mmCIF file of C-alpha atoms in Angstrom:
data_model
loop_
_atom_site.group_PDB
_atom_site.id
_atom_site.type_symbol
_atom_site.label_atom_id
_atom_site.label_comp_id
_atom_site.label_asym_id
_atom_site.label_seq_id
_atom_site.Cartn_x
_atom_site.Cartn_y
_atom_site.Cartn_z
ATOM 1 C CA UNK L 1 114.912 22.907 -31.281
ATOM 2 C CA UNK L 2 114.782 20.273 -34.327
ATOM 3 C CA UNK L 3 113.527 16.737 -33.640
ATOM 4 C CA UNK L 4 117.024 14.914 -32.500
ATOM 5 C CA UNK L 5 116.451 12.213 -34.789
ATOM 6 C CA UNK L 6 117.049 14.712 -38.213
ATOM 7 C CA UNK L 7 120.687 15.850 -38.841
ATOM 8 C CA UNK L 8 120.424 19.678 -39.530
ATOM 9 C CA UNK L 9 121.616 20.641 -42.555
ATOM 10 C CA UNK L 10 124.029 23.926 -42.588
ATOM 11 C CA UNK L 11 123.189 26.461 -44.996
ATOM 12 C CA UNK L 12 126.222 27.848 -47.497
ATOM 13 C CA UNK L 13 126.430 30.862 -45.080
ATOM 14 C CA UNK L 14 126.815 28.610 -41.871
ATOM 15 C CA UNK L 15 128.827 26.121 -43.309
ATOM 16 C CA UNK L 16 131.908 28.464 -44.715
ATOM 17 C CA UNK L 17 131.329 30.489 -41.883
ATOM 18 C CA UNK L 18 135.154 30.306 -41.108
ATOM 19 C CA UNK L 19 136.113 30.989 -44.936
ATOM 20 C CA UNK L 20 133.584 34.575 -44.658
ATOM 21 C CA UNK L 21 135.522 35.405 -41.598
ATOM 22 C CA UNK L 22 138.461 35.237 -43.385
ATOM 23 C CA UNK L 23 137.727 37.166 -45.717
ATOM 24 C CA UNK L 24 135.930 40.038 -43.855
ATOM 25 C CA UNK L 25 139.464 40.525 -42.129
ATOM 26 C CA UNK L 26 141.539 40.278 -45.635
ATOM 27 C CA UNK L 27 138.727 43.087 -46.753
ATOM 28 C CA UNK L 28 138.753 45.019 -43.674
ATOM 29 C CA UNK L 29 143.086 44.766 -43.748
ATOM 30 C CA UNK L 30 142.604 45.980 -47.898
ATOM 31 C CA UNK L 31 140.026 48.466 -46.920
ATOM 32 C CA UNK L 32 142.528 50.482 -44.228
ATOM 33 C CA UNK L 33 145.431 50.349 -46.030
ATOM 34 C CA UNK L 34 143.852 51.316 -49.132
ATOM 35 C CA UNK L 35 141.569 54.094 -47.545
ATOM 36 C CA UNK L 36 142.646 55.389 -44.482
ATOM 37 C CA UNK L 37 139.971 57.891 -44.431
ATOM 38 C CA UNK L 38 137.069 55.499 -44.123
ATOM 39 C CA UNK L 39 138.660 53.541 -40.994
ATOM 40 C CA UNK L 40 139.241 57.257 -39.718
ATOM 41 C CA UNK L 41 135.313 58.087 -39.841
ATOM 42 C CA UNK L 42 134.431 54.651 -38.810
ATOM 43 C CA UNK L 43 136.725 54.978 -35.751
ATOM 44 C CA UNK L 44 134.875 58.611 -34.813
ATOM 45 C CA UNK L 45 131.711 56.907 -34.889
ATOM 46 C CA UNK L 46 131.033 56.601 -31.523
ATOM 47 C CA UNK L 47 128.411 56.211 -29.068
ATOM 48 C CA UNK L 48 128.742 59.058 -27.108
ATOM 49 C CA UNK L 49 131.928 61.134 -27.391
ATOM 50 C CA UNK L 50 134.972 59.589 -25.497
ATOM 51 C CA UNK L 51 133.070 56.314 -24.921
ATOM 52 C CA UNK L 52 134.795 54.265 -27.518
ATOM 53 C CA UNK L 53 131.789 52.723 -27.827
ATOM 54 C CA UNK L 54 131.991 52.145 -31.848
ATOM 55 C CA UNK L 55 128.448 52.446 -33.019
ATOM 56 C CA UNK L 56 129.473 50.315 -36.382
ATOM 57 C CA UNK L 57 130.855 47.623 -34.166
ATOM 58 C CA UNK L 58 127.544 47.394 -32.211
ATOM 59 C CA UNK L 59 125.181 47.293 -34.986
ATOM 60 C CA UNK L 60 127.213 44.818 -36.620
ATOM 61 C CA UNK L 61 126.885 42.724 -33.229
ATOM 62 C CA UNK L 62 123.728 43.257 -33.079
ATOM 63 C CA UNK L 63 123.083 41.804 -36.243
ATOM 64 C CA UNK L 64 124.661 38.597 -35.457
ATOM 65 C CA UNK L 65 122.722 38.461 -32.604
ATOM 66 C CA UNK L 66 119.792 39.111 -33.659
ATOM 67 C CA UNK L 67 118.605 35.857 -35.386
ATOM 68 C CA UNK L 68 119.200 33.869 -32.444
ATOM 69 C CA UNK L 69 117.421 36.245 -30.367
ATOM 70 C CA UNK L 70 114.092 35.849 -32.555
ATOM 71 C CA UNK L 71 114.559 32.235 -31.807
ATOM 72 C CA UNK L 72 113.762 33.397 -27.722
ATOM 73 C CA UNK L 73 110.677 31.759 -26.322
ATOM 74 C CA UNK L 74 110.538 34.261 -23.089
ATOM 75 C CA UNK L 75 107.771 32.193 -21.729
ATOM 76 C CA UNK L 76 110.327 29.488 -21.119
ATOM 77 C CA UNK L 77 112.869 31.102 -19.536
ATOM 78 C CA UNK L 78 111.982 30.701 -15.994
ATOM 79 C CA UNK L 79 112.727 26.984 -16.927
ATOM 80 C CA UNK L 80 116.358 27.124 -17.002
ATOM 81 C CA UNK L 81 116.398 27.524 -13.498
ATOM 82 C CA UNK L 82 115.979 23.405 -13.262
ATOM 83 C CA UNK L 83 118.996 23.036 -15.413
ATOM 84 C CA UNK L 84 121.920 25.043 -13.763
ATOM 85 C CA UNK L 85 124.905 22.910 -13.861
ATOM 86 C CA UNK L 86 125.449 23.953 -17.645
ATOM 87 C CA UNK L 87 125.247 27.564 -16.529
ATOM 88 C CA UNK L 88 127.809 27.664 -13.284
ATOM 89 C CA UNK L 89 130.178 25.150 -15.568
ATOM 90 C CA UNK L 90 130.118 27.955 -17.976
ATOM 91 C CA UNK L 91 130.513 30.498 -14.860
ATOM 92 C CA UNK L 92 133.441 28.767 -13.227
ATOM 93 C CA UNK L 93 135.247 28.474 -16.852
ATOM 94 C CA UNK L 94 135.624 31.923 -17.815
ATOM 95 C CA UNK L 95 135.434 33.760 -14.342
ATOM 96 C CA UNK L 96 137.519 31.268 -12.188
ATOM 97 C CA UNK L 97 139.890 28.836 -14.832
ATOM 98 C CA UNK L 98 140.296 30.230 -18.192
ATOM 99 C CA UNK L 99 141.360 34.327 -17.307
ATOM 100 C CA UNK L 100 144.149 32.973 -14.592
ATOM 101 C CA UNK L 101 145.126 30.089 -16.710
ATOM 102 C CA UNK L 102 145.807 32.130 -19.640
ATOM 103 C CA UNK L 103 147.937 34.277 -17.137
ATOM 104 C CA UNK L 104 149.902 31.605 -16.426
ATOM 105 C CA UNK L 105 150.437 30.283 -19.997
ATOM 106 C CA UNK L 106 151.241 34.162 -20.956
ATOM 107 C CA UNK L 107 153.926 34.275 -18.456
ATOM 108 C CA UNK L 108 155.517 31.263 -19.430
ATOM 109 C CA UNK L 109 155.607 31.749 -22.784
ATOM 110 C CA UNK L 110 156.128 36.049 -23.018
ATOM 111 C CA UNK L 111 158.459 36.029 -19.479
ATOM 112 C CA UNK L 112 160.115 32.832 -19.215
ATOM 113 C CA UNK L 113 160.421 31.278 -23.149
ATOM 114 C CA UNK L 114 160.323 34.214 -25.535
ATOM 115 C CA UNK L 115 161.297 37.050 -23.038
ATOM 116 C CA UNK L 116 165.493 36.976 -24.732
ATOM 117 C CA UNK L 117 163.679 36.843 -28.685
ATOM 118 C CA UNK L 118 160.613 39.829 -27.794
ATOM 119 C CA UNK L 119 162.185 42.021 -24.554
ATOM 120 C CA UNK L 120 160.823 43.318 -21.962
ATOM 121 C CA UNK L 121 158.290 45.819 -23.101
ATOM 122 C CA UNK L 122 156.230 43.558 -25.450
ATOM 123 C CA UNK L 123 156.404 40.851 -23.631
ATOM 124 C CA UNK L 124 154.151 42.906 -20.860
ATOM 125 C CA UNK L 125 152.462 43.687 -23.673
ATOM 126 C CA UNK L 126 151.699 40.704 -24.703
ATOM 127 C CA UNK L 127 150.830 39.297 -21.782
ATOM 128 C CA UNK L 128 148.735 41.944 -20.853
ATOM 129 C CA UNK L 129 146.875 41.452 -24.105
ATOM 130 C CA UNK L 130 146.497 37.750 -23.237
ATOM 131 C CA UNK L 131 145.193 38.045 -19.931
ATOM 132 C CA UNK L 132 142.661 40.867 -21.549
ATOM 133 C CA UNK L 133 141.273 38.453 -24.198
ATOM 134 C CA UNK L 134 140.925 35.669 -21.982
ATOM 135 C CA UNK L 135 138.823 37.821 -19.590
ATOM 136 C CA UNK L 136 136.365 39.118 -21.961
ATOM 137 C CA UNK L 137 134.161 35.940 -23.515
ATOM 138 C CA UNK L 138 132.472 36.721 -26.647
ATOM 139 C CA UNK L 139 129.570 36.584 -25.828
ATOM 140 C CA UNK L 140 127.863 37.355 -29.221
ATOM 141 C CA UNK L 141 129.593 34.206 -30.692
ATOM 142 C CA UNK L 142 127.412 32.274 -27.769
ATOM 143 C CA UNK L 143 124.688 33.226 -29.540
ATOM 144 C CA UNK L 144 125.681 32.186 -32.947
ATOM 145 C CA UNK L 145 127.179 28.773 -31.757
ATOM 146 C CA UNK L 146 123.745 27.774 -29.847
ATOM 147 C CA UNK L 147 122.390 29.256 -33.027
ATOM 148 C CA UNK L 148 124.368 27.278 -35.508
ATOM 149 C CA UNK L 149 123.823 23.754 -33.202
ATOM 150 C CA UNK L 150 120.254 24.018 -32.507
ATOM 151 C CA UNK L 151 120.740 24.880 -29.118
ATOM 152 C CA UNK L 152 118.375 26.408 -26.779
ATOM 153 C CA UNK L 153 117.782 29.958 -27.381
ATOM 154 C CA UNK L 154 116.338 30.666 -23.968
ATOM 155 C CA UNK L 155 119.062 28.661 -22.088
ATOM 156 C CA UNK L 156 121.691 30.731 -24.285
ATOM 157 C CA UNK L 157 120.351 33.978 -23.172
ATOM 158 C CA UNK L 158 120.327 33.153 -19.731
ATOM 159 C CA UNK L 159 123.404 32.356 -19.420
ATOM 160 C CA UNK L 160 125.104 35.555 -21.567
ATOM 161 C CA UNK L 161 122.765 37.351 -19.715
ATOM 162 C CA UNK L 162 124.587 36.622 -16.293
ATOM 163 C CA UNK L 163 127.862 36.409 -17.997
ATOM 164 C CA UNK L 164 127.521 39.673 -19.376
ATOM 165 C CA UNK L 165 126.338 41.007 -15.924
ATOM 166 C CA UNK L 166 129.449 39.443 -13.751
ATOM 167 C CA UNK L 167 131.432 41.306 -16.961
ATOM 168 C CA UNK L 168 130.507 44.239 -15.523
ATOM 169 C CA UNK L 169 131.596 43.438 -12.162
ATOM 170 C CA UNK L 170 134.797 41.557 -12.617
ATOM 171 C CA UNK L 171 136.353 42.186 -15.789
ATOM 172 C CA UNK L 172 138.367 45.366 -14.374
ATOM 173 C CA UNK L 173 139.493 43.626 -10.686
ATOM 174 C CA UNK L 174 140.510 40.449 -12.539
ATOM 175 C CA UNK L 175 142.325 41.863 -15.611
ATOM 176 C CA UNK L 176 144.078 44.242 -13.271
ATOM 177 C CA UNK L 177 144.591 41.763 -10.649
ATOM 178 C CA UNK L 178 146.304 39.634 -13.160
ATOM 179 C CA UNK L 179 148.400 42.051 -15.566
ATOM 180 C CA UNK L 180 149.504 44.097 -12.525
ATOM 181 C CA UNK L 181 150.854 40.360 -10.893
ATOM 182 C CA UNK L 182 152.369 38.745 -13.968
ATOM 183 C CA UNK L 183 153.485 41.829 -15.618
ATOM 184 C CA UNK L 184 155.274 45.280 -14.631
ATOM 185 C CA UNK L 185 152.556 47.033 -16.239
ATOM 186 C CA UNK L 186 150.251 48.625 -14.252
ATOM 187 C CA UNK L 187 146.455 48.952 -14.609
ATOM 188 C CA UNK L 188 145.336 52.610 -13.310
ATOM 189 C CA UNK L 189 141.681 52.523 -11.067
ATOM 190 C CA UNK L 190 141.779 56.253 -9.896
ATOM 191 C CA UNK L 191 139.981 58.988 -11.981
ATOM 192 C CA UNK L 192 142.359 60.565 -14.661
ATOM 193 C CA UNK L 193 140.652 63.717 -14.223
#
């Protein structure tokens, strides 16, 4: 971490970051309308047939992850343990509030507001897609945020760490919890075999 007393300065990189974003998604819009071809091979390129696991996607990740990760004193990670109220804040937020909130805003605005202007069958859709984003933090942006404010790296990957691991565990049961209740879409558990 930088002395708190010096303001960091953003590189050009950090400090348009919104601006390259931008314009990744403009290129990556140009690039599948103009060749469909290439975002047909990049969508085969998967980690493990039927995974849809895109292994373009995850080195891309990877590489936005990776700076902060070099930043990673491991020798200081059995020190976040005395700070824990930053991690269960950021537990309760997107396990407990944000995926049953957005549930609720989805439903009022796709069932109750919009449902006469959209129908029916987006609306579910949209709300299902709502609830779905709202479930899954990005957890990769964690990194560049704590990254980009001088946070601390071993505090960050502590607490993606155990995000990522209660991902695991209650992405499915929430998402399906909440799209099957607010929606009349319904989220299949058995095997499709």
């Amino acid at each position: 971490m930088s002395d708190p007393g010096t303001r960091k300065r953003l590189n050009l990189f950090e400090r348009y970051l919104t601006l390259w974003v931008a314009l990744c998604m403009g290129a990556g819009v140009a690039l599948g309308k103009l060749l469909p071809g290439l975002t047909t091979a990049l969508r085969r390129l998967e980690i493990g047939e039927g995974s849809q696991i895109n292994a373009a996607i995850a080195v891309l990740i990877w590489l936005m992850v990776y700076p902060m990760m070099l930043r990673v004193d491991f020798g200081s990670l059995a020190a976040v343990r005395r700070r824990p109220r930053g991690i269960l804040v950021t537990l309760v937020v997107n396990w407990l509030v944000k995926p049953f909130s957005m549930a609720a805003i989805g439903y009022l605005f796709f069932r109750v507001l919009f449902l006469d202007w959209i129908g029916e069958a987006l609306a579910n859709q949209y709300l299902a897609g709502s609830i779905i984003l709202a479930a899954a933090p990005c957890t990769a942006m964690v990194f560049v945020w704590s990254y980009l404010t001088d946070g601390d790296p071993a505090y960050t990957l502590v607490q993606v760490s155990l995000n990522d691991l209660l991902m695991l565990v209650l992405f499915a049961p929430i998402v399906g919890l909440l799209v099957s209740g607010a929606s009349t879409l319904e989220v299949p558990f058995g095997c499709c075999c």
